[in-house]
Amino acid sequence: MKLSSTNLLLTAASAAVLAGGLQSCKSKAGGVSAASNDAAAKVYVAPGKHDEFYNIVSGGFNGQMSVYGIPSGRMFRIVPVFSQHPENGWGFSEETKPMLNTSHGFVPWDDLHHIALSTTKGEHDGRWAFGNANNTPRIARVSLSTFKTEEIIEIPNSAGNHSSPFITENTEYVVAGTRFSVPLDNGNTDVPINTYKDNFKGTVSFIGVDKTTGRMNIDFQLLLPGINFDLARAGKGASKDWFFFSCYNSEKANTLLEVNASAKDKDFIMAVNWKKAQAYARSGKGKKAAVKYAHNVLDEKNHTATSTIINEVLTLDPKDCPDMVYMMPCPKSPHGTDTDPSGEYIIGSGKLAATIPVFSFAKIQQAIASKNYDGNYDGIPVLKYDAVLHGEVQKPGLGPLHTEFDGKGNAYTSFFVSSEIVKWDIKSLKVLDRVPTYYSIGHLSIPGGPTAKPHGKYMIAYNKITKDRYLPTGPELTQSAQLFDISGDKMKLLLDFPTVGEPHYAEAIPAALVEKNSKKIYKIEENQHPYAAKGDNMAKVERKGNEVHVMMTAVRSHFTPDNIEGVKLGDVVYFHVTNVEQDWDVPHGFAVKGANNAEILIMPGETQTLKWTPDRTGIFPIYCTDFCSALHQEMQGYVRVSPANSNVALHFSTGTNKPAADVAAKK
Ligand code: K7E
Ligand code: CUA
């Protein structure tokens, strides 16, 4: 989220907030935070040594995930997800373009906010990372073996997929809640905006995840009042069959939300019994609705993605499904909702609230059993606030956003306005410690923080404002993370490190769970790409009408073929480049002069295709863009493009001139 602290101060906050906000700004002017003396030793990972944790960080507006080491803060790679990526041709190569297809066509750039790492029995299993596309609603699944996006599924009846992707204990479901309520896709969508209250609906979708393959499918969708869903967390342990969603704009405002959606003093956390919803869906309580959404899958064997458009979704209406959905009042525009490792406590962080409410799952169950309601909201029972409340953390700070846990009974909440992290005791609700962040923290993350078994030890703050923390780079500054040691009673700042994009949520996982499964090469004998050349002897060039298909191999340090003639103006050339290396860390690159599309980077054993439409006649050099060997600079070749009506025959060769030089000279 992007909150401007001035907006918040001017329009929505009380005098107390105003005073507090100004005070905290003042104390931070030119602030220098003290890192403890032994901080350097604690983040030092000696050359050649590995970090303790992989940290998978959302890229925010760059639409990608990035991978860092903790505690060093070193960045290892950007994993392209929802945006084209010039570093490796993601979304540019013919094989990966379908991954960015949607019901709106090709979408080359999105906004990724949240990471969810797969769990089994509530604990990290090191298999997949899920991410959300916020703008054109989608969920992606990234393999933690290849660090590649393997699947992307679009979410119909949704807009601004912010409440996503959050997972159940055994990764049975990934959820996606819509931020913007909108008219449903299968109804009349061309309505006046000011008919919001009548025509706009909210939805949350439950996307099933196959246990073995990870394949996603939208199992069912709940049709809900036209409010904004913000964030979510599944229950754990006793509450494992439940899901909790924070909602704002219960006022159902459609304009100037900063004022109009802040009118009531309580919004909601919505509790969904997903087991019950699943049973309703299975027993035919749902209705099939006509929609249109894309489901894109990357096949690891042929290295090619396919995009399928699906036309139907199963919807469940709470009216037909009793005891499935409840609302819990929550002070002022809750942002994060987080469940503690035991699953008993649900923490709501009202951005504009002066306290942090902590709900008790046991009390929620009692309130439901005794129908302890405070009326209903659009037909959905509202549970009495006092009946479900474990208690409130008093005077925690200003602008609470997100809470994580260390597994030792403590919660850590980020405060955007007062720019700090506050540690508090979940049971006693006592504030134990606070540290400033530089500046204006959004999410925070503790390794395993959202799981039933946090790994603890470290905490990372993802800050929204960087200001004076690093060497300036003009108007646009790097984003900033801060690493804290939380192993003792007091939180200790260890390190600032820059990040790419604008990180929102991140999740760190012990390296031991991921490292051992990391794929080194794709086996060439398993390559099923239809245009793969699995050895130099299979390399060839074929014409199909005005398409020229070049089945090319790359190996240290030449392409086969490296001389190609007979391409004519008006042809479309497909360079299908197979990297036949079977060695770890030996990619080859491919570039051709005048390519309007991109370059590509091909992993060992993989085939990738660059499409090229030459715009003029002449000689066009090709070369490898990845410094692969001492003779990398020799890894080059030429393509000759002749006029449309020329009779130059299709020829290709490597190491021998074809056609023979004397024949060619006469042409
Ligand atoms: Cu708080 Cu989009 Cu998770 Cu950002 S959201 S901070
Ligand atoms: Cu291959 Cu450089």
mmCIF file of N, CA and C and ligand atoms in Angstrom, residues 1 113-114 162 231 335 402 442-443 464 504, ligand 1:
data_model
loop_
_atom_site.group_PDB
_atom_site.id
_atom_site.type_symbol
_atom_site.label_atom_id
_atom_site.label_comp_id
_atom_site.label_asym_id
_atom_site.label_seq_id
_atom_site.Cartn_x
_atom_site.Cartn_y
_atom_site.Cartn_z
ATOM 1 N N MET A 1 0.824 -1.195 0.000
ATOM 2 C CA MET A 1 0.000 0.000 0.000
ATOM 3 C C MET A 1 0.853 1.236 0.000
ATOM 4 N N HIS A 113 2.158 -7.826 -4.740
ATOM 5 C CA HIS A 113 2.307 -7.376 -3.345
ATOM 6 C C HIS A 113 2.660 -8.471 -2.349
ATOM 7 N N HIS A 114 2.105 -9.657 -2.539
ATOM 8 C CA HIS A 114 2.232 -10.624 -1.451
ATOM 9 C C HIS A 114 2.791 -11.959 -1.913
ATOM 10 N N HIS A 162 -5.950 -7.661 -4.175
ATOM 11 C CA HIS A 162 -4.998 -7.361 -3.102
ATOM 12 C C HIS A 162 -5.012 -8.395 -1.995
ATOM 13 N N LEU A 231 -6.726 -7.753 3.168
ATOM 14 C CA LEU A 231 -5.747 -8.819 3.368
ATOM 15 C C LEU A 231 -6.444 -10.004 4.003
ATOM 16 N N HIS A 335 -6.194 -3.070 8.021
ATOM 17 C CA HIS A 335 -5.339 -3.409 6.876
ATOM 18 C C HIS A 335 -4.979 -4.886 7.041
ATOM 19 N N HIS A 402 0.666 -4.357 9.825
ATOM 20 C CA HIS A 402 0.863 -5.807 9.692
ATOM 21 C C HIS A 402 1.501 -6.376 10.952
ATOM 22 N N GLY A 442 6.054 -0.552 5.930
ATOM 23 C CA GLY A 442 4.826 -1.194 5.459
ATOM 24 C C GLY A 442 4.736 -2.562 6.121
ATOM 25 N N HIS A 443 5.088 -3.586 5.345
ATOM 26 C CA HIS A 443 5.104 -4.935 5.912
ATOM 27 C C HIS A 443 6.353 -5.159 6.749
ATOM 28 N N LYS A 464 8.729 2.243 3.314
ATOM 29 C CA LYS A 464 8.144 2.906 2.150
ATOM 30 C C LYS A 464 8.954 4.115 1.717
ATOM 31 N N HIS A 504 6.454 -5.236 -0.809
ATOM 32 C CA HIS A 504 5.396 -5.220 0.194
ATOM 33 C C HIS A 504 5.715 -6.414 1.088
HETATM 34 CU CU1 K7E B 1 0.350 -3.337 3.424
HETATM 35 CU CU2 K7E B 1 -0.303 -4.177 -0.596
HETATM 36 CU CU3 K7E B 1 0.351 -5.876 1.819
HETATM 37 CU CU4 K7E B 1 1.933 -2.941 0.949
HETATM 38 S S1 K7E B 1 0.105 -3.872 1.418
HETATM 39 S S2 K7E B 1 2.578 -2.378 2.876
#
